[in-house]
Amino acid sequence: MNVVVTLDELRLARSKLIEPIGLVPTMGFLHDGHLSLVRQARLECTSVVVSIFVNPTQFGPHEDLDKYPRDLQRDLNLLASAGVDLVWTPTNEVMYPSGYQTWVNVEEVSKPMEGAMRPGHFRGVATVVAKLFNAVQPQRAYFGQKDAQQVVVIRQMSRDLDFPIEIAVCPTMREPDGLAMSSRNVYLSSDERPAAVVLSRGLFLAKAAFEAGERDANHLRKVVLDSLATEPSVKVQYVSCAHPDTLQELEGLVNQALLSLAVTIGKTRLIDNILL
Ligand code: AMP
């Protein structure tokens, strides 16, 4: 497995790979969710490239950029075992050299939900993913359904900017109790960790209600809110029942929906979602 840092090294290493190339963008501190994307890429592509970059431009000024968990050596061991060909670990200076001033804004689908709670987040995401796409030029890129709005934003960006890249979406990997795997789960204290089960429990209850015939968007949101309310330590930022493509909030009866939520538990911010 080749590990490179600079753009020149990346381009040289990339030119030696056999296509189709699959790209898995990550911020590192890898867990089985990330590795499920790598496994899917390994199945579908001849070469697999993983990027590890904690992208500063997608963090707000009061967010967890400085304490975001990192363990590069462990990540590299996991990726080598998973059969990855090339890992790109650019520095901030490689991605955003001094004088950097170009940004990708995906307008409408960046506005609600995560975009409303984290102003500028998707500008950072879309910009860094566009740069990763340009540098690596993969045939396919793999993203997790865990970050559902990110998938919608990247699809839109890729379409609008004519990237000839297939966007592949992999299901959310969960802990045995249902908690969606996330690098941020390590922030949860031993008291907070059990409380986090109410996120997925609420989403699963809403899915069961939907499958039993419940179609009212308000009721579906309420099933999730009621589950979250059972844990006093869980503070709700939003519970959304939105159109899966436009992300417009839905009212009345729904045939399909993206049910998503963001909460904080103590200082830790968690998101989760389920497709109905
Ligand atoms: P991150 O390192 O958090 O930026 O995540 C990198 C990629 O892994 C993104 O496409 C995420 O959506 C995906 N991912 C993160 N957690 C999970 C999970 N629990 N299941 C599946 N994919 C995930």
mmCIF file of C-alpha atoms and ligand atoms in Angstrom:
data_model
loop_
_atom_site.group_PDB
_atom_site.id
_atom_site.type_symbol
_atom_site.label_atom_id
_atom_site.label_comp_id
_atom_site.label_asym_id
_atom_site.label_seq_id
_atom_site.Cartn_x
_atom_site.Cartn_y
_atom_site.Cartn_z
ATOM 1 C CA MET A 1 0.000 0.000 0.000
ATOM 2 C CA ASN A 2 1.359 3.347 -1.088
ATOM 3 C CA VAL A 3 0.917 6.341 1.267
ATOM 4 C CA VAL A 4 1.424 9.830 -0.194
ATOM 5 C CA VAL A 5 1.063 13.390 1.042
ATOM 6 C CA THR A 6 1.751 15.920 -1.727
ATOM 7 C CA LEU A 7 -0.261 16.483 -4.894
ATOM 8 C CA ASP A 8 2.712 15.535 -7.082
ATOM 9 C CA GLU A 9 3.134 12.236 -5.231
ATOM 10 C CA LEU A 10 -0.609 11.590 -5.466
ATOM 11 C CA ARG A 11 -0.707 12.240 -9.224
ATOM 12 C CA LEU A 12 2.301 10.019 -9.891
ATOM 13 C CA ALA A 13 0.916 7.161 -7.776
ATOM 14 C CA ARG A 14 -2.548 7.567 -9.287
ATOM 15 C CA SER A 15 -1.149 7.370 -12.840
ATOM 16 C CA LYS A 16 0.188 3.895 -12.091
ATOM 17 C CA LEU A 17 -3.157 2.513 -10.854
ATOM 18 C CA ILE A 18 -5.375 0.389 -13.066
ATOM 19 C CA GLU A 19 -8.878 1.727 -13.668
ATOM 20 C CA PRO A 20 -11.649 1.622 -12.614
ATOM 21 C CA ILE A 21 -10.510 3.466 -9.504
ATOM 22 C CA GLY A 22 -12.730 3.765 -6.432
ATOM 23 C CA LEU A 23 -12.226 6.673 -4.017
ATOM 24 C CA VAL A 24 -13.264 6.582 -0.361
ATOM 25 C CA PRO A 25 -12.953 10.045 1.233
ATOM 26 C CA THR A 26 -12.589 9.998 5.046
ATOM 27 C CA MET A 27 -11.474 12.109 7.975
ATOM 28 C CA GLY A 28 -9.694 9.116 9.513
ATOM 29 C CA PHE A 29 -10.068 7.488 12.940
ATOM 30 C CA LEU A 30 -11.559 4.650 10.972
ATOM 31 C CA HIS A 31 -14.294 2.304 12.128
ATOM 32 C CA ASP A 32 -16.277 -0.434 10.446
ATOM 33 C CA GLY A 33 -18.519 2.141 8.721
ATOM 34 C CA HIS A 34 -15.519 3.476 6.814
ATOM 35 C CA LEU A 35 -14.258 -0.038 6.177
ATOM 36 C CA SER A 36 -17.628 -1.063 4.715
ATOM 37 C CA LEU A 37 -17.123 1.635 2.051
ATOM 38 C CA VAL A 38 -13.613 0.316 1.396
ATOM 39 C CA ARG A 39 -14.940 -3.243 1.086
ATOM 40 C CA GLN A 40 -17.597 -2.132 -1.402
ATOM 41 C CA ALA A 41 -14.983 -0.227 -3.420
ATOM 42 C CA ARG A 42 -12.698 -3.276 -3.322
ATOM 43 C CA LEU A 43 -15.542 -5.419 -4.746
ATOM 44 C CA GLU A 44 -16.434 -3.015 -7.542
ATOM 45 C CA CYS A 45 -13.127 -1.400 -8.568
ATOM 46 C CA THR A 46 -9.704 -2.597 -9.711
ATOM 47 C CA SER A 47 -7.900 0.001 -7.570
ATOM 48 C CA VAL A 48 -8.972 1.595 -4.288
ATOM 49 C CA VAL A 49 -7.808 5.006 -3.081
ATOM 50 C CA VAL A 50 -8.635 6.279 0.421
ATOM 51 C CA SER A 51 -8.106 9.878 1.474
ATOM 52 C CA ILE A 52 -7.636 10.810 5.126
ATOM 53 C CA PHE A 53 -8.015 14.528 5.736
ATOM 54 C CA VAL A 54 -9.640 16.301 8.664
ATOM 55 C CA ASN A 55 -10.954 19.129 6.532
ATOM 56 C CA PRO A 56 -10.783 22.346 8.560
ATOM 57 C CA THR A 57 -13.131 24.255 6.266
ATOM 58 C CA GLN A 58 -16.134 22.080 7.112
ATOM 59 C CA PHE A 59 -15.839 22.797 10.853
ATOM 60 C CA GLY A 60 -17.438 25.868 12.398
ATOM 61 C CA PRO A 61 -15.394 28.145 14.680
ATOM 62 C CA HIS A 62 -16.802 26.557 17.863
ATOM 63 C CA GLU A 63 -16.792 22.958 16.626
ATOM 64 C CA ASP A 64 -14.487 20.049 17.445
ATOM 65 C CA LEU A 65 -11.725 20.491 14.814
ATOM 66 C CA ASP A 66 -8.926 20.637 17.388
ATOM 67 C CA LYS A 67 -10.057 17.626 19.372
ATOM 68 C CA TYR A 68 -11.257 15.539 16.394
ATOM 69 C CA PRO A 69 -9.816 12.048 17.083
ATOM 70 C CA ARG A 70 -6.799 10.991 15.021
ATOM 71 C CA ASP A 71 -4.704 7.809 14.832
ATOM 72 C CA LEU A 72 -2.962 7.628 11.474
ATOM 73 C CA GLN A 73 -0.873 4.528 12.178
ATOM 74 C CA ARG A 74 -3.912 2.534 13.237
ATOM 75 C CA ASP A 75 -5.838 3.774 10.173
ATOM 76 C CA LEU A 76 -3.020 2.749 7.829
ATOM 77 C CA ASN A 77 -2.869 -0.733 9.367
ATOM 78 C CA LEU A 78 -6.623 -1.167 8.880
ATOM 79 C CA LEU A 79 -6.468 0.067 5.275
ATOM 80 C CA ALA A 80 -3.504 -2.168 4.421
ATOM 81 C CA SER A 81 -5.437 -5.174 5.775
ATOM 82 C CA ALA A 82 -8.447 -4.137 3.708
ATOM 83 C CA GLY A 83 -6.406 -4.277 0.502
ATOM 84 C CA VAL A 84 -6.295 -0.545 -0.267
ATOM 85 C CA ASP A 85 -3.825 0.437 -3.008
ATOM 86 C CA LEU A 86 -3.188 4.096 -2.253
ATOM 87 C CA VAL A 87 -3.790 6.353 0.746
ATOM 88 C CA TRP A 88 -3.627 10.126 0.376
ATOM 89 C CA THR A 89 -3.056 12.086 3.603
ATOM 90 C CA PRO A 90 -2.772 15.689 2.412
ATOM 91 C CA THR A 91 -1.834 18.405 4.899
ATOM 92 C CA ASN A 92 -3.846 21.621 5.280
ATOM 93 C CA GLU A 93 -1.117 23.346 3.264
ATOM 94 C CA VAL A 94 -1.514 20.860 0.390
ATOM 95 C CA MET A 95 -5.289 21.372 0.266
ATOM 96 C CA TYR A 96 -5.435 25.074 1.069
ATOM 97 C CA PRO A 97 -2.107 26.717 0.261
ATOM 98 C CA SER A 98 -1.798 30.314 1.376
ATOM 99 C CA GLY A 99 -3.876 32.581 -0.849
ATOM 100 C CA TYR A 100 -6.522 29.909 -1.407
ATOM 101 C CA GLN A 101 -9.875 31.535 -2.347
ATOM 102 C CA THR A 102 -12.129 29.222 -4.396
ATOM 103 C CA TRP A 103 -15.255 27.643 -2.901
ATOM 104 C CA VAL A 104 -18.017 25.323 -4.067
ATOM 105 C CA ASN A 105 -21.498 26.294 -2.856
ATOM 106 C CA VAL A 106 -24.318 23.851 -3.498
ATOM 107 C CA GLU A 107 -27.199 26.165 -2.816
ATOM 108 C CA GLU A 108 -30.616 24.705 -2.008
ATOM 109 C CA VAL A 109 -29.872 21.241 -0.617
ATOM 110 C CA SER A 110 -27.191 22.706 1.670
ATOM 111 C CA LYS A 111 -29.706 24.950 3.443
ATOM 112 C CA PRO A 112 -31.878 22.814 5.754
ATOM 113 C CA MET A 113 -30.980 20.370 8.541
ATOM 114 C CA GLU A 114 -27.200 20.127 8.983
ATOM 115 C CA GLY A 115 -26.733 23.240 6.849
ATOM 116 C CA ALA A 116 -29.013 25.250 9.135
ATOM 117 C CA MET A 117 -27.228 24.058 12.293
ATOM 118 C CA ARG A 118 -23.706 24.239 10.841
ATOM 119 C CA PRO A 119 -23.401 27.322 8.593
ATOM 120 C CA GLY A 120 -20.655 26.866 5.997
ATOM 121 C CA HIS A 121 -20.324 23.126 6.680
ATOM 122 C CA PHE A 122 -21.407 21.991 3.221
ATOM 123 C CA ARG A 123 -19.369 24.702 1.516
ATOM 124 C CA GLY A 124 -16.341 23.067 3.135
ATOM 125 C CA VAL A 125 -17.520 19.559 2.277
ATOM 126 C CA ALA A 126 -18.370 20.320 -1.362
ATOM 127 C CA THR A 127 -15.099 22.197 -1.867
ATOM 128 C CA VAL A 128 -12.886 19.475 -0.448
ATOM 129 C CA VAL A 129 -14.742 16.684 -2.266
ATOM 130 C CA ALA A 130 -14.466 18.597 -5.566
ATOM 131 C CA LYS A 131 -10.717 18.918 -4.940
ATOM 132 C CA LEU A 132 -10.443 15.200 -4.081
ATOM 133 C CA PHE A 133 -12.377 14.323 -7.254
ATOM 134 C CA ASN A 134 -10.105 16.527 -9.387
ATOM 135 C CA ALA A 135 -6.923 15.176 -7.869
ATOM 136 C CA VAL A 136 -7.773 11.466 -7.785
ATOM 137 C CA GLN A 137 -10.097 11.334 -10.829
ATOM 138 C CA PRO A 138 -11.826 8.144 -9.701
ATOM 139 C CA GLN A 139 -14.512 6.370 -11.711
ATOM 140 C CA ARG A 140 -16.538 5.794 -8.516
ATOM 141 C CA ALA A 141 -16.647 7.498 -5.127
ATOM 142 C CA TYR A 142 -18.100 5.896 -2.012
ATOM 143 C CA PHE A 143 -20.094 7.678 0.691
ATOM 144 C CA GLY A 144 -22.100 6.519 3.722
ATOM 145 C CA GLN A 145 -25.855 6.898 4.126
ATOM 146 C CA LYS A 146 -24.985 7.889 7.719
ATOM 147 C CA ASP A 147 -24.357 11.399 6.356
ATOM 148 C CA ALA A 148 -27.525 11.512 4.274
ATOM 149 C CA GLN A 149 -27.519 15.233 3.475
ATOM 150 C CA GLN A 150 -23.845 15.032 2.508
ATOM 151 C CA VAL A 151 -24.798 12.397 -0.084
ATOM 152 C CA VAL A 152 -27.477 14.685 -1.533
ATOM 153 C CA VAL A 153 -25.077 17.650 -1.620
ATOM 154 C CA ILE A 154 -22.286 15.626 -3.274
ATOM 155 C CA ARG A 155 -24.632 14.123 -5.873
ATOM 156 C CA GLN A 156 -25.874 17.608 -6.757
ATOM 157 C CA MET A 157 -22.345 19.036 -6.887
ATOM 158 C CA SER A 158 -21.105 16.163 -9.035
ATOM 159 C CA ARG A 159 -24.021 16.589 -11.459
ATOM 160 C CA ASP A 160 -23.749 20.368 -11.613
ATOM 161 C CA LEU A 161 -19.960 20.395 -12.131
ATOM 162 C CA ASP A 162 -20.017 17.499 -14.645
ATOM 163 C CA PHE A 163 -17.759 15.126 -12.731
ATOM 164 C CA PRO A 164 -17.770 11.797 -14.646
ATOM 165 C CA ILE A 165 -17.910 9.910 -11.344
ATOM 166 C CA GLU A 166 -20.505 7.444 -10.118
ATOM 167 C CA ILE A 167 -21.543 8.248 -6.545
ATOM 168 C CA ALA A 168 -22.047 5.022 -4.571
ATOM 169 C CA VAL A 169 -23.900 5.084 -1.252
ATOM 170 C CA CYS A 170 -23.385 2.378 1.391
ATOM 171 C CA PRO A 171 -25.745 1.577 4.274
ATOM 172 C CA THR A 172 -25.156 2.910 7.787
ATOM 173 C CA MET A 173 -23.130 0.506 9.932
ATOM 174 C CA ARG A 174 -24.328 0.304 13.531
ATOM 175 C CA GLU A 175 -23.118 -0.934 16.888
ATOM 176 C CA PRO A 176 -24.982 -3.995 18.250
ATOM 177 C CA ASP A 177 -27.394 -1.728 20.205
ATOM 178 C CA GLY A 178 -28.213 0.306 17.092
ATOM 179 C CA LEU A 179 -25.996 3.369 17.583
ATOM 180 C CA ALA A 180 -24.661 4.488 14.202
ATOM 181 C CA MET A 181 -20.884 4.091 14.107
ATOM 182 C CA SER A 182 -19.097 7.432 14.162
ATOM 183 C CA SER A 183 -15.589 8.627 14.918
ATOM 184 C CA ARG A 184 -17.261 11.022 17.372
ATOM 185 C CA ASN A 185 -18.721 8.176 19.485
ATOM 186 C CA VAL A 186 -15.410 8.089 21.403
ATOM 187 C CA TYR A 187 -16.372 11.447 22.918
ATOM 188 C CA LEU A 188 -19.292 9.807 24.783
ATOM 189 C CA SER A 189 -18.649 9.114 28.467
ATOM 190 C CA SER A 190 -19.667 5.791 29.991
ATOM 191 C CA ASP A 191 -22.810 7.531 31.331
ATOM 192 C CA GLU A 192 -23.668 9.090 27.978
ATOM 193 C CA ARG A 193 -23.043 6.065 25.768
ATOM 194 C CA PRO A 194 -26.152 4.069 26.897
ATOM 195 C CA ALA A 195 -28.361 7.155 26.448
ATOM 196 C CA ALA A 196 -27.339 7.360 22.773
ATOM 197 C CA VAL A 197 -29.393 4.255 21.974
ATOM 198 C CA VAL A 198 -32.576 6.393 21.850
ATOM 199 C CA LEU A 199 -31.507 7.923 18.503
ATOM 200 C CA SER A 200 -31.671 4.721 16.498
ATOM 201 C CA ARG A 201 -34.526 3.361 18.636
ATOM 202 C CA GLY A 202 -36.698 6.333 17.650
ATOM 203 C CA LEU A 203 -35.822 5.959 13.976
ATOM 204 C CA PHE A 204 -36.529 2.208 14.036
ATOM 205 C CA LEU A 205 -39.869 2.791 15.792
ATOM 206 C CA ALA A 206 -40.815 5.346 13.144
ATOM 207 C CA LYS A 207 -39.844 2.920 10.390
ATOM 208 C CA ALA A 208 -41.975 0.212 12.009
ATOM 209 C CA ALA A 209 -44.890 2.667 12.223
ATOM 210 C CA PHE A 210 -44.394 3.618 8.557
ATOM 211 C CA GLU A 211 -44.342 -0.040 7.540
ATOM 212 C CA ALA A 212 -47.533 -0.586 9.555
ATOM 213 C CA GLY A 213 -49.219 2.134 7.479
ATOM 214 C CA GLU A 214 -48.471 5.392 9.335
ATOM 215 C CA ARG A 215 -47.965 8.070 6.649
ATOM 216 C CA ASP A 216 -48.374 11.348 8.502
ATOM 217 C CA ALA A 217 -45.107 13.319 8.538
ATOM 218 C CA ASN A 218 -45.935 14.975 11.864
ATOM 219 C CA HIS A 219 -46.665 11.667 13.502
ATOM 220 C CA LEU A 220 -43.441 10.130 12.167
ATOM 221 C CA ARG A 221 -41.435 13.078 13.530
ATOM 222 C CA LYS A 222 -43.287 12.704 16.861
ATOM 223 C CA VAL A 223 -42.375 9.006 17.179
ATOM 224 C CA VAL A 224 -38.705 10.014 16.968
ATOM 225 C CA LEU A 225 -39.129 13.009 19.303
ATOM 226 C CA ASP A 226 -40.914 10.835 21.900
ATOM 227 C CA SER A 227 -38.037 8.352 21.871
ATOM 228 C CA LEU A 228 -35.451 11.131 22.276
ATOM 229 C CA ALA A 229 -37.509 12.637 25.128
ATOM 230 C CA THR A 230 -37.063 9.475 27.202
ATOM 231 C CA GLU A 231 -33.438 10.483 27.825
ATOM 232 C CA PRO A 232 -33.093 13.817 29.656
ATOM 233 C CA SER A 233 -29.403 14.071 28.681
ATOM 234 C CA VAL A 234 -30.331 14.122 24.980
ATOM 235 C CA LYS A 235 -30.885 17.665 23.648
ATOM 236 C CA VAL A 236 -32.641 17.765 20.269
ATOM 237 C CA GLN A 237 -31.316 20.077 17.540
ATOM 238 C CA TYR A 238 -33.781 18.922 14.896
ATOM 239 C CA VAL A 239 -35.926 16.006 13.822
ATOM 240 C CA SER A 240 -36.700 16.210 10.115
ATOM 241 C CA CYS A 241 -39.033 14.301 7.832
ATOM 242 C CA ALA A 242 -37.963 15.498 4.412
ATOM 243 C CA HIS A 243 -38.127 14.599 0.740
ATOM 244 C CA PRO A 244 -35.107 12.309 0.159
ATOM 245 C CA ASP A 245 -33.933 14.196 -2.952
ATOM 246 C CA THR A 246 -34.900 17.841 -2.402
ATOM 247 C CA LEU A 247 -34.617 17.720 1.423
ATOM 248 C CA GLN A 248 -37.703 19.929 1.611
ATOM 249 C CA GLU A 249 -39.529 19.371 4.898
ATOM 250 C CA LEU A 250 -42.712 17.345 4.364
ATOM 251 C CA GLU A 251 -46.188 17.949 5.792
ATOM 252 C CA GLY A 252 -49.243 15.698 5.591
ATOM 253 C CA LEU A 253 -49.095 12.213 4.088
ATOM 254 C CA VAL A 254 -45.770 10.912 2.753
ATOM 255 C CA ASN A 255 -44.931 8.002 0.464
ATOM 256 C CA GLN A 256 -41.179 8.225 0.940
ATOM 257 C CA ALA A 257 -39.081 10.294 3.279
ATOM 258 C CA LEU A 258 -35.687 10.822 4.821
ATOM 259 C CA LEU A 259 -36.206 10.842 8.569
ATOM 260 C CA SER A 260 -33.177 12.430 10.195
ATOM 261 C CA LEU A 261 -32.094 13.927 13.474
ATOM 262 C CA ALA A 262 -29.312 15.769 15.230
ATOM 263 C CA VAL A 263 -28.854 15.887 18.985
ATOM 264 C CA THR A 264 -26.248 16.720 21.540
ATOM 265 C CA ILE A 265 -25.440 14.513 24.511
ATOM 266 C CA GLY A 266 -23.255 16.529 26.835
ATOM 267 C CA LYS A 267 -20.655 18.111 24.533
ATOM 268 C CA THR A 268 -21.027 15.478 21.804
ATOM 269 C CA ARG A 269 -23.092 16.151 18.685
ATOM 270 C CA LEU A 270 -24.579 13.083 16.987
ATOM 271 C CA ILE A 271 -26.640 12.618 13.816
ATOM 272 C CA ASP A 272 -28.564 9.669 12.454
ATOM 273 C CA ASN A 273 -31.207 8.968 9.815
ATOM 274 C CA ILE A 274 -33.320 6.327 8.172
ATOM 275 C CA LEU A 275 -34.953 6.173 4.750
ATOM 276 C CA LEU A 276 -38.681 5.429 4.667
HETATM 277 P P1 AMP B 1 -16.025 10.739 8.004
HETATM 278 O O1 AMP B 1 -14.655 10.194 8.265
HETATM 279 O O2 AMP B 1 -16.871 10.841 9.210
HETATM 280 O O3 AMP B 1 -15.998 11.991 7.157
HETATM 281 O O4 AMP B 1 -16.746 9.648 7.103
HETATM 282 C C1 AMP B 1 -16.190 9.223 5.880
HETATM 283 C C2 AMP B 1 -17.225 8.444 5.119
HETATM 284 O O5 AMP B 1 -17.641 7.322 5.890
HETATM 285 C C3 AMP B 1 -18.480 9.275 4.822
HETATM 286 O O6 AMP B 1 -18.944 8.968 3.521
HETATM 287 C C4 AMP B 1 -19.427 8.795 5.873
HETATM 288 O O7 AMP B 1 -20.790 8.920 5.499
HETATM 289 C C5 AMP B 1 -19.048 7.328 5.976
HETATM 290 N N1 AMP B 1 -19.492 6.794 7.252
HETATM 291 C C6 AMP B 1 -19.295 7.327 8.487
HETATM 292 N N2 AMP B 1 -19.911 6.587 9.429
HETATM 293 C C7 AMP B 1 -20.532 5.570 8.769
HETATM 294 C C8 AMP B 1 -21.332 4.468 9.182
HETATM 295 N N3 AMP B 1 -21.649 4.275 10.467
HETATM 296 N N4 AMP B 1 -21.795 3.616 8.242
HETATM 297 C C9 AMP B 1 -21.487 3.819 6.931
HETATM 298 N N5 AMP B 1 -20.745 4.834 6.480
HETATM 299 C C10 AMP B 1 -20.262 5.699 7.382
#
